[in-house]
CSV table of C-alpha atoms in Angstrom, one decimal:
chain,number,residue,atom,x,y,z
A,1,MET,CA,20.3,0.8,33.3
A,2,LEU,CA,19.2,-2.9,32.7
A,3,GLY,CA,20.6,-3.8,36.1
A,4,PHE,CA,18.6,-1.0,37.8
A,5,VAL,CA,15.4,-2.1,36.0
A,6,LYS,CA,16.1,-5.7,37.2
A,7,LEU,CA,16.6,-4.6,40.8
A,8,GLU,CA,13.3,-2.6,40.6
A,9,ARG,CA,11.5,-5.7,39.3
A,10,ILE,CA,13.0,-7.9,42.1
A,11,ALA,CA,11.9,-5.3,44.7
A,12,GLU,CA,8.4,-5.2,43.2
A,13,LEU,CA,8.1,-9.0,43.4
A,14,LYS,CA,9.3,-9.0,47.0
A,15,ASN,CA,6.7,-6.4,47.9
A,16,LYS,CA,4.0,-8.5,46.1
A,17,TRP,CA,4.9,-11.6,48.0
A,18,LYS,CA,5.1,-9.7,51.3
A,19,SER,CA,1.6,-8.5,50.8
A,20,ARG,CA,0.4,-12.1,50.1
A,21,ILE,CA,2.2,-13.6,53.1
A,22,THR,CA,0.0,-13.0,56.1
A,23,TYR,CA,0.1,-14.6,59.5
A,24,VAL,CA,-3.0,-16.7,58.6
A,25,ASN,CA,-1.3,-18.1,55.5
A,26,THR,CA,1.8,-18.8,57.6
A,27,ILE,CA,0.0,-20.7,60.3
A,28,CYS,CA,-1.9,-22.8,57.7
A,29,LEU,CA,1.3,-23.6,56.0
A,30,LEU,CA,3.0,-24.6,59.3
A,31,SER,CA,0.0,-26.7,60.2
A,32,VAL,CA,0.3,-28.6,56.9
A,33,LEU,CA,4.1,-29.1,57.5
A,34,ILE,CA,3.5,-30.2,61.1
A,35,SER,CA,0.8,-32.6,60.0
A,36,LEU,CA,3.1,-34.0,57.3
A,37,GLY,CA,5.9,-34.4,59.8
A,38,PHE,CA,3.6,-36.3,62.2
A,39,THR,CA,2.4,-38.5,59.4
A,40,ILE,CA,5.9,-39.4,58.4
A,41,GLY,CA,6.7,-40.1,62.0
A,42,PHE,CA,3.6,-42.1,62.5
A,43,LEU,CA,4.2,-44.2,59.4
A,44,HIS,CA,7.8,-44.9,60.3
A,45,GLY,CA,8.2,-48.6,61.3
A,46,ARG,CA,4.4,-49.3,61.2
A,47,GLU,CA,2.4,-51.7,59.0
A,48,ILE,CA,-1.0,-50.3,58.7
A,49,PHE,CA,-2.0,-52.1,55.5
A,50,CYS,CA,-1.7,-55.8,54.9
A,51,TRP,CA,-1.1,-56.5,51.2
A,52,GLU,CA,-1.9,-60.2,51.4
A,53,LYS,CA,-5.4,-59.6,52.8
A,54,TYR,CA,-6.0,-56.1,51.5
A,55,VAL,CA,-7.0,-55.0,54.9
A,56,LEU,CA,-6.4,-51.5,56.4
A,57,ASP,CA,-5.8,-51.2,60.1
A,58,THR,CA,-8.6,-48.7,60.7
A,59,GLU,CA,-8.0,-48.5,64.5
A,60,VAL,CA,-4.5,-47.3,64.1
A,61,VAL,CA,-5.4,-44.9,61.3
A,62,GLY,CA,-8.4,-43.7,63.3
A,63,HIS,CA,-6.3,-42.8,66.3
A,64,PHE,CA,-3.9,-40.9,64.1
A,65,GLY,CA,-6.8,-39.0,62.5
A,66,ASP,CA,-8.2,-38.1,65.9
A,67,PHE,CA,-4.8,-36.8,67.0
A,68,ILE,CA,-4.3,-34.7,63.9
A,69,GLY,CA,-7.8,-33.4,63.9
A,70,GLY,CA,-7.7,-32.6,67.7
A,71,ALA,CA,-4.3,-30.9,67.8
A,72,ILE,CA,-3.7,-29.3,64.5
A,73,GLY,CA,-7.3,-28.7,63.7
A,74,THR,CA,-7.8,-26.9,67.0
A,75,LEU,CA,-4.8,-24.7,66.3
A,76,VAL,CA,-6.0,-23.8,62.9
A,77,SER,CA,-9.5,-23.1,64.2
A,78,ILE,CA,-8.2,-20.8,66.9
A,79,VAL,CA,-6.2,-18.8,64.3
A,80,LEU,CA,-9.1,-18.6,61.9
A,81,LEU,CA,-11.4,-17.5,64.7
A,82,TYR,CA,-8.9,-14.8,65.8
A,83,HIS,CA,-8.6,-13.6,62.2
A,84,THR,CA,-12.4,-13.5,61.8
A,85,LEU,CA,-12.8,-11.5,65.0
A,86,LYS,CA,-10.0,-9.1,63.8
A,87,LEU,CA,-11.8,-8.5,60.5
A,88,GLN,CA,-15.1,-7.9,62.3
A,89,ARG,CA,-13.4,-5.4,64.6
A,90,ARG,CA,-11.8,-3.6,61.6
A,91,ASP,CA,-15.2,-3.5,59.9
A,92,SER,CA,-16.8,-2.2,63.1
A,93,GLU,CA,-14.2,0.6,63.4
A,94,LYS,CA,-14.8,1.6,59.7
A,95,ASN,CA,-18.6,1.7,60.4
A,96,THR,CA,-18.0,3.8,63.5
A,97,LEU,CA,-15.8,6.2,61.5
A,98,VAL,CA,-18.4,6.4,58.7
A,99,TYR,CA,-21.1,7.1,61.4
A,100,GLU,CA,-19.0,9.8,63.1
A,101,ASN,CA,-18.2,11.3,59.7
A,102,GLN,CA,-21.9,11.5,58.8
A,103,GLN,CA,-22.7,13.0,62.2
A,104,LEU,CA,-20.0,15.7,61.7
A,105,ASN,CA,-21.2,16.5,58.2
A,106,ASP,CA,-24.9,16.7,59.3
A,107,LEU,CA,-24.1,19.0,62.2
A,108,PHE,CA,-21.7,21.2,60.2
A,109,PHE,CA,-24.2,21.7,57.3
A,110,HIS,CA,-26.9,22.4,59.8
A,111,LEU,CA,-24.8,25.2,61.4
A,112,LEU,CA,-23.8,26.4,57.9
A,113,LYS,CA,-27.5,26.7,56.9
A,114,GLN,CA,-28.2,28.6,60.1
A,115,TYR,CA,-25.3,31.0,59.3
A,116,ASP,CA,-26.4,31.5,55.7
A,117,ASP,CA,-30.1,32.0,56.7
A,118,LEU,CA,-29.1,34.5,59.4
A,119,LEU,CA,-26.8,36.5,56.9
A,120,LYS,CA,-29.7,36.7,54.4
A,121,THR,CA,-31.9,38.4,57.1
A,122,PHE,CA,-29.4,41.3,57.5
A,123,SER,CA,-30.5,44.4,55.7
A,124,ALA,CA,-29.5,48.0,55.1
A,125,LYS,CA,-30.9,50.9,53.1
A,126,ASN,CA,-28.9,53.2,51.0
A,127,GLU,CA,-30.2,56.2,49.1
A,128,GLU,CA,-31.5,54.1,46.2
A,129,GLU,CA,-32.5,50.6,47.4
A,130,GLN,CA,-32.8,48.1,50.1
A,131,LEU,CA,-29.8,45.9,50.5
A,132,GLN,CA,-29.7,42.3,51.9
A,133,GLY,CA,-27.1,39.9,53.2
A,134,ARG,CA,-23.5,40.4,52.1
A,135,GLU,CA,-24.3,43.6,50.1
A,136,ALA,CA,-25.8,45.1,53.3
A,137,LEU,CA,-22.7,44.1,55.3
A,138,HIS,CA,-20.4,45.7,52.6
A,139,TYR,CA,-22.5,48.9,52.7
A,140,ASN,CA,-22.1,49.2,56.5
A,141,LEU,CA,-18.3,48.7,56.2
A,142,ILE,CA,-18.1,51.5,53.6
A,143,GLU,CA,-20.1,53.8,56.0
A,144,LEU,CA,-17.6,53.0,58.8
A,145,TYR,CA,-14.7,53.6,56.4
A,146,LYS,CA,-16.1,57.1,55.7
A,147,GLN,CA,-16.2,58.0,59.4
A,148,PHE,CA,-12.7,56.8,60.0
A,149,LYS,CA,-10.1,59.7,60.4
A,150,ASP,CA,-6.5,58.8,60.2
A,151,SER,CA,-4.4,60.1,63.1
A,152,GLY,CA,-0.9,59.1,61.8
A,153,ASN,CA,-0.4,56.8,64.8
A,154,ASP,CA,-0.9,53.0,64.4
A,155,LYS,CA,-2.2,52.4,67.9
A,156,HIS,CA,-4.7,55.3,67.8
A,157,ASN,CA,-5.9,54.2,64.3
A,158,GLN,CA,-6.5,50.7,65.5
A,159,ASP,CA,-8.4,51.9,68.6
A,160,GLN,CA,-10.5,54.2,66.4
A,161,ALA,CA,-11.3,51.3,64.0
A,162,ILE,CA,-12.3,49.1,67.0
A,163,SER,CA,-14.5,51.9,68.4
A,164,LEU,CA,-16.3,52.2,65.0
A,165,PHE,CA,-16.8,48.5,64.8
A,166,LEU,CA,-18.3,48.4,68.3
A,167,MET,CA,-20.7,51.2,67.3
A,168,PHE,CA,-21.8,49.0,64.4
A,169,TYR,CA,-22.0,46.0,66.8
A,170,SER,CA,-24.2,47.8,69.2
A,171,GLN,CA,-26.5,49.2,66.5
A,172,THR,CA,-27.1,45.7,65.1
A,173,ARG,CA,-27.6,43.8,68.3
A,174,ASP,CA,-30.3,41.6,66.7
A,175,PHE,CA,-27.7,40.4,64.1
A,176,SER,CA,-24.0,40.8,65.0
A,177,PRO,CA,-23.7,38.8,68.2
A,178,ILE,CA,-25.7,35.8,66.7
A,179,TYR,CA,-23.7,36.1,63.4
A,180,PHE,CA,-20.3,35.9,65.1
A,181,ARG,CA,-21.4,33.2,67.5
A,182,SER,CA,-22.7,31.1,64.6
A,183,LEU,CA,-19.4,31.3,62.8
A,184,TYR,CA,-17.5,30.5,66.0
A,185,ARG,CA,-19.7,27.4,66.7
A,186,ALA,CA,-19.1,26.1,63.1
A,187,PHE,CA,-15.3,26.5,63.3
A,188,LYS,CA,-15.2,25.2,66.9
A,189,LEU,CA,-17.0,22.1,65.9
A,190,LEU,CA,-14.4,21.4,63.3
A,191,GLU,CA,-11.5,22.2,65.6
A,192,SER,CA,-12.8,19.9,68.4
A,193,SER,CA,-13.6,16.9,66.1
A,194,ASP,CA,-11.7,13.6,66.6
A,195,ASP,CA,-8.2,13.2,65.1
A,196,SER,CA,-9.6,10.5,62.8
A,197,LEU,CA,-11.8,13.1,61.2
A,198,ARG,CA,-9.1,15.7,60.7
A,199,GLU,CA,-9.0,15.3,56.9
A,200,VAL,CA,-12.8,15.8,56.7
A,201,SER,CA,-12.7,18.7,59.1
A,202,ILE,CA,-10.1,20.5,57.1
A,203,LYS,CA,-12.1,20.1,53.9
A,204,LEU,CA,-15.2,21.5,55.6
A,205,MET,CA,-13.2,24.3,57.1
A,206,LYS,CA,-11.9,25.4,53.7
A,207,MET,CA,-15.4,25.1,52.3
A,208,LEU,CA,-16.7,27.6,54.9
A,209,ARG,CA,-13.7,29.9,54.7
A,210,ALA,CA,-14.2,30.1,50.9
A,211,GLN,CA,-17.7,31.5,51.4
A,212,LEU,CA,-16.6,34.4,53.5
A,213,SER,CA,-16.7,37.7,51.6
A,214,ASP,CA,-14.0,40.4,52.0
A,215,SER,CA,-16.3,42.5,54.2
A,216,GLU,CA,-17.0,39.5,56.4
A,217,LEU,CA,-13.3,38.9,56.8
A,218,VAL,CA,-12.8,42.6,57.9
A,219,PHE,CA,-15.6,42.3,60.4
A,220,ILE,CA,-14.2,39.0,61.8
A,221,ARG,CA,-10.8,40.7,62.3
A,222,TYR,CA,-12.3,43.7,64.2
A,223,ASN,CA,-14.5,41.4,66.2
A,224,CYS,CA,-11.4,39.4,67.3
A,225,LEU,CA,-9.9,42.7,68.6
A,226,THR,CA,-12.8,43.1,71.1
A,227,ARG,CA,-13.6,41.4,74.4
A,228,GLN,CA,-16.6,39.7,72.8
A,229,GLY,CA,-14.5,38.1,70.0
A,230,SER,CA,-11.4,37.2,72.0
A,231,LYS,CA,-12.2,33.5,72.0
A,232,PHE,CA,-12.3,33.5,68.2
A,233,VAL,CA,-8.7,34.6,68.0
A,234,ASP,CA,-7.1,31.1,68.4
A,235,LEU,CA,-9.5,29.6,65.8
A,236,VAL,CA,-8.7,32.5,63.3
A,237,ASN,CA,-5.0,31.9,63.7
A,238,LYS,CA,-5.2,28.1,63.6
A,239,PHE,CA,-7.4,27.9,60.5
A,240,ASN,CA,-5.7,30.9,58.8
A,241,LEU,CA,-9.1,32.5,58.3
A,242,LEU,CA,-7.8,35.9,57.2
A,243,LYS,CA,-5.6,34.4,54.5
A,244,HIS,CA,-7.6,36.1,51.7
A,245,LEU,CA,-8.4,39.4,53.5
A,246,PRO,CA,-7.5,42.3,51.1
A,247,PRO,CA,-5.4,44.7,53.3
A,248,LEU,CA,-6.8,47.9,51.8
A,249,GLU,CA,-10.3,46.9,53.0
A,250,LEU,CA,-9.1,47.7,56.5
A,251,MET,CA,-9.7,51.2,57.9
A,252,GLU,CA,-6.1,51.5,59.1
A,253,TYR,CA,-4.9,51.6,55.4
A,254,LYS,CA,-7.2,54.6,54.6
A,255,ARG,CA,-4.5,57.2,54.4
A,256,TRP,CA,-2.9,55.4,51.5
A,257,ALA,CA,-6.0,53.9,49.9
A,258,GLU,CA,-7.8,57.2,49.5
A,259,LYS,CA,-4.9,58.5,47.3
A,260,MET,CA,-5.4,55.6,44.8
A,261,THR,CA,-8.1,55.1,42.2
A,262,PHE,CA,-10.7,52.3,42.6
A,263,ASP,CA,-8.7,50.1,40.2
A,264,GLY,CA,-5.4,51.1,41.9
A,265,ARG,CA,-6.7,49.8,45.2
A,266,GLY,CA,-7.7,46.5,43.6
A,267,TYR,CA,-4.3,46.1,42.0
A,268,THR,CA,-2.6,46.9,45.3
A,269,ASN,CA,-4.6,44.3,47.2
A,270,VAL,CA,-3.5,41.7,44.7
A,271,LEU,CA,0.1,42.8,45.0
A,272,LEU,CA,0.1,42.8,48.8
A,273,LEU,CA,-1.5,39.3,49.0
A,274,GLU,CA,1.2,38.0,46.7
A,275,ALA,CA,3.9,39.6,48.9
A,276,LYS,CA,2.2,38.2,52.0
A,277,HIS,CA,2.3,34.7,50.5
A,278,ASN,CA,6.0,35.1,49.7
A,279,ILE,CA,6.8,36.3,53.3
A,280,GLN,CA,5.0,33.2,54.6
A,281,LYS,CA,6.9,31.0,52.1
A,282,VAL,CA,10.4,32.2,53.1
A,283,LEU,CA,9.6,32.0,56.8
A,284,GLU,CA,8.2,28.4,56.7
A,285,THR,CA,10.3,26.7,54.0
A,286,SER,CA,14.0,26.4,53.2
A,287,LEU,CA,13.6,28.9,50.4
A,288,PRO,CA,15.9,31.8,51.2
A,289,ALA,CA,14.2,34.4,49.0
A,290,ALA,CA,11.2,35.0,46.8
A,291,SER,CA,10.1,37.9,44.6
A,292,TYR,CA,7.0,39.1,42.8
A,293,SER,CA,6.3,41.4,39.9
A,294,ASN,CA,4.1,41.3,36.8
A,295,ASN,CA,6.5,43.8,35.2
A,296,PRO,CA,10.1,43.2,36.5
A,297,LYS,CA,11.4,46.1,34.3
A,298,THR,CA,9.4,48.6,36.3
A,299,TYR,CA,9.1,47.2,39.9
A,300,ASN,CA,9.7,44.3,42.1
A,301,ILE,CA,9.0,43.2,45.7
A,302,ASN,CA,11.7,40.9,47.1
A,303,VAL,CA,11.4,39.0,50.4
A,304,ALA,CA,14.3,37.2,52.1
A,305,SER,CA,15.0,35.4,55.3
A,306,ASN,CA,17.8,33.6,57.0
A,307,ASP,CA,18.0,29.9,57.8
A,308,THR,CA,16.5,30.2,61.3
A,309,ALA,CA,13.7,32.6,60.3
A,310,THR,CA,14.9,35.2,62.9
A,311,GLU,CA,15.4,37.9,60.3
A,312,LEU,CA,13.2,39.1,57.5
A,313,LYS,CA,13.8,41.7,54.7
A,314,VAL,CA,11.1,43.0,52.5
A,315,CYS,CA,12.4,45.2,49.7
A,316,LEU,CA,10.4,47.4,47.3
A,317,TYR,CA,12.0,48.4,44.0
A,318,ILE,CA,10.3,50.9,41.8
A,319,LYS,CA,12.1,52.4,38.8
A,320,HIS,CA,11.6,56.2,39.2
A,321,ASP,CA,11.8,56.9,35.4
A,322,GLY,CA,10.0,53.6,34.4
A,323,LYS,CA,7.0,53.6,32.2
A,324,LEU,CA,3.9,51.9,33.7
A,325,ASP,CA,1.7,49.6,31.6
A,326,ASP,CA,-2.1,49.6,32.2
A,327,SER,CA,-1.9,46.1,33.7
A,328,ASP,CA,0.9,46.9,36.2
A,329,LEU,CA,-0.1,46.0,39.8
A,330,ILE,CA,2.1,48.7,41.2
A,331,LYS,CA,-0.1,51.6,39.8
A,332,GLY,CA,-1.7,52.3,43.1
A,333,VAL,CA,1.5,52.4,45.1
A,334,TYR,CA,3.2,54.4,42.3
A,335,LYS,CA,0.8,57.3,43.1
A,336,LEU,CA,2.2,57.6,46.6
A,337,ALA,CA,5.2,59.9,47.5
A,338,GLU,CA,8.4,58.1,48.4
A,339,GLU,CA,8.0,58.7,52.2
A,340,GLU,CA,4.5,57.5,52.0
A,341,ARG,CA,5.6,54.4,50.1
A,342,LEU,CA,8.1,53.5,52.9
A,343,ALA,CA,5.5,54.1,55.6
A,344,PHE,CA,3.0,52.0,53.6
A,345,LEU,CA,5.5,49.2,53.2
A,346,CYS,CA,6.4,49.3,56.9
A,347,PHE,CA,2.8,49.2,58.1
A,348,PHE,CA,2.1,46.3,55.7
A,349,VAL,CA,5.0,44.3,57.2
A,350,LYS,CA,3.7,45.1,60.7
A,351,ASP,CA,0.2,44.0,59.7
A,352,CYS,CA,1.4,40.7,58.3
A,353,LEU,CA,3.6,39.8,61.3
A,354,ILE,CA,1.8,41.4,64.3
A,355,PHE,CA,-1.7,42.9,63.7
A,356,SER,CA,-3.2,40.1,61.6
A,357,SER,CA,-2.4,37.5,64.3
A,358,PHE,CA,-3.6,39.8,67.1
A,359,ASN,CA,-0.2,40.1,68.6
A,360,LYS,CA,-0.2,36.4,69.5
A,361,LEU,CA,2.3,34.7,67.1
A,362,ASN,CA,4.9,37.6,67.1
A,363,PRO,CA,4.4,39.9,70.1
A,364,ARG,CA,5.4,43.4,69.1
A,365,ALA,CA,7.9,43.7,72.0
A,366,ARG,CA,10.1,41.0,70.6
A,367,LEU,CA,10.4,42.3,67.1
A,368,LYS,CA,12.7,45.1,65.9
A,369,ILE,CA,11.3,46.7,62.7
A,370,GLU,CA,13.5,49.2,60.7
A,371,PRO,CA,12.2,51.0,57.6
A,372,ILE,CA,15.2,52.0,55.4
A,373,LYS,CA,15.3,54.1,52.2
A,374,GLU,CA,18.4,52.9,50.3
A,375,ASP,CA,18.2,55.1,47.2
A,376,GLU,CA,15.8,56.8,44.8
A,377,ASP,CA,14.5,53.4,43.5
A,378,LYS,CA,14.8,51.1,46.5
A,379,MET,CA,13.5,50.9,50.0
A,380,ARG,CA,13.2,48.1,52.5
A,381,VAL,CA,11.9,47.0,55.9
A,382,THR,CA,14.1,44.8,58.0
A,383,VAL,CA,12.6,42.7,60.9
A,384,THR,CA,14.7,41.1,63.5
A,385,SER,CA,13.7,38.8,66.3
A,386,LYS,CA,15.2,40.2,69.5
A,387,ASP,CA,15.0,36.9,71.4
A,388,GLN,CA,16.1,34.8,68.4
A,389,GLN,CA,12.8,33.0,68.3
A,390,PRO,CA,11.6,32.3,64.7
A,391,ILE,CA,9.3,34.9,63.1
A,392,ARG,CA,6.0,33.2,62.3
A,393,MET,CA,3.1,34.0,60.0
A,394,ARG,CA,0.8,31.2,61.0
A,395,ASP,CA,0.1,28.9,64.0
A,396,THR,CA,2.8,26.2,63.6
A,397,GLU,CA,0.8,23.7,65.7
A,398,GLY,CA,-1.8,22.1,63.4
A,399,ARG,CA,-0.9,24.4,60.6
A,400,ILE,CA,-3.5,24.7,57.9
A,401,ASN,CA,-3.1,26.4,54.5
């Protein structure tokens, strides 16, 4: 143990000395040594001081001083000048970075203010009061939700949801196009910023993403499924903008959500977001499996993947004779019949892997999805990559949490 501490101390001292030894110090030291060498060579065999007369041969010493000052002094001056210019350049680059950083911040917060001011102008009236901003947006989403009629077919349901969104878009032409363009411009600014500002851009992106309400996330998703919002898709995938979107807020989940209580829907949203996080974790890390439950005696959601992330298993276990606590997050799903639970789980997996990335990261044609009911308590959905390409949850290039 003492030997290990001693080695650590030696390594620390080495690093300390390395940080002190710069090329300027090295050149200066060499110059002194060279000057000393020339001095010894110059003095060898010469008599420059007469002890009898106490006279110094100034001519000889003067020539030597001129030589040392001209040769060694010039070398040291050049090195010091180079070092000074290098420091000035470094300071100039820092100043440029600070200036670019300030420009990015100013422009971003200007766009953020435009977006916020625009959102505040949006209004809607229900039976009791006038609603503004995010409340008005949420009210419009509820109205669209009421008009949605489940067809039992995923493709038809998505087409119907897009049609309802386009109806909202056309009825709010003085708000919707400008709103989505403002958001696009803000995120595009951060995406196109210089690599040296990447850290700052990510912080600003997360700040803006944190301000988006659930209803806004739903509308952003439906907007990306239209021609008008197609350019936004890459930014949504790159910045993981729909990370916090509660699944049951989407119209396509209505057939299951309407069978749950208000609290049950809230619990289920939390449960699904935890499961989604675990799916992402096993696909992107070396972790082979992950599970979630706030009451393991009653239920569990297990997620597993292989080493190459070409296969994924999502298992739902609910004890059929288990007693639920008031705080159990499975309460909403528990109200569904067994066949509905399996269909619900299967759609959730499709949503995570295909629909939420707009068929970009995992095209539907290359995934084989199998819902399987194993027994009374257990069901699972198995996903296999047909072309052996890794299954992805996020854009792997420039990945952002």
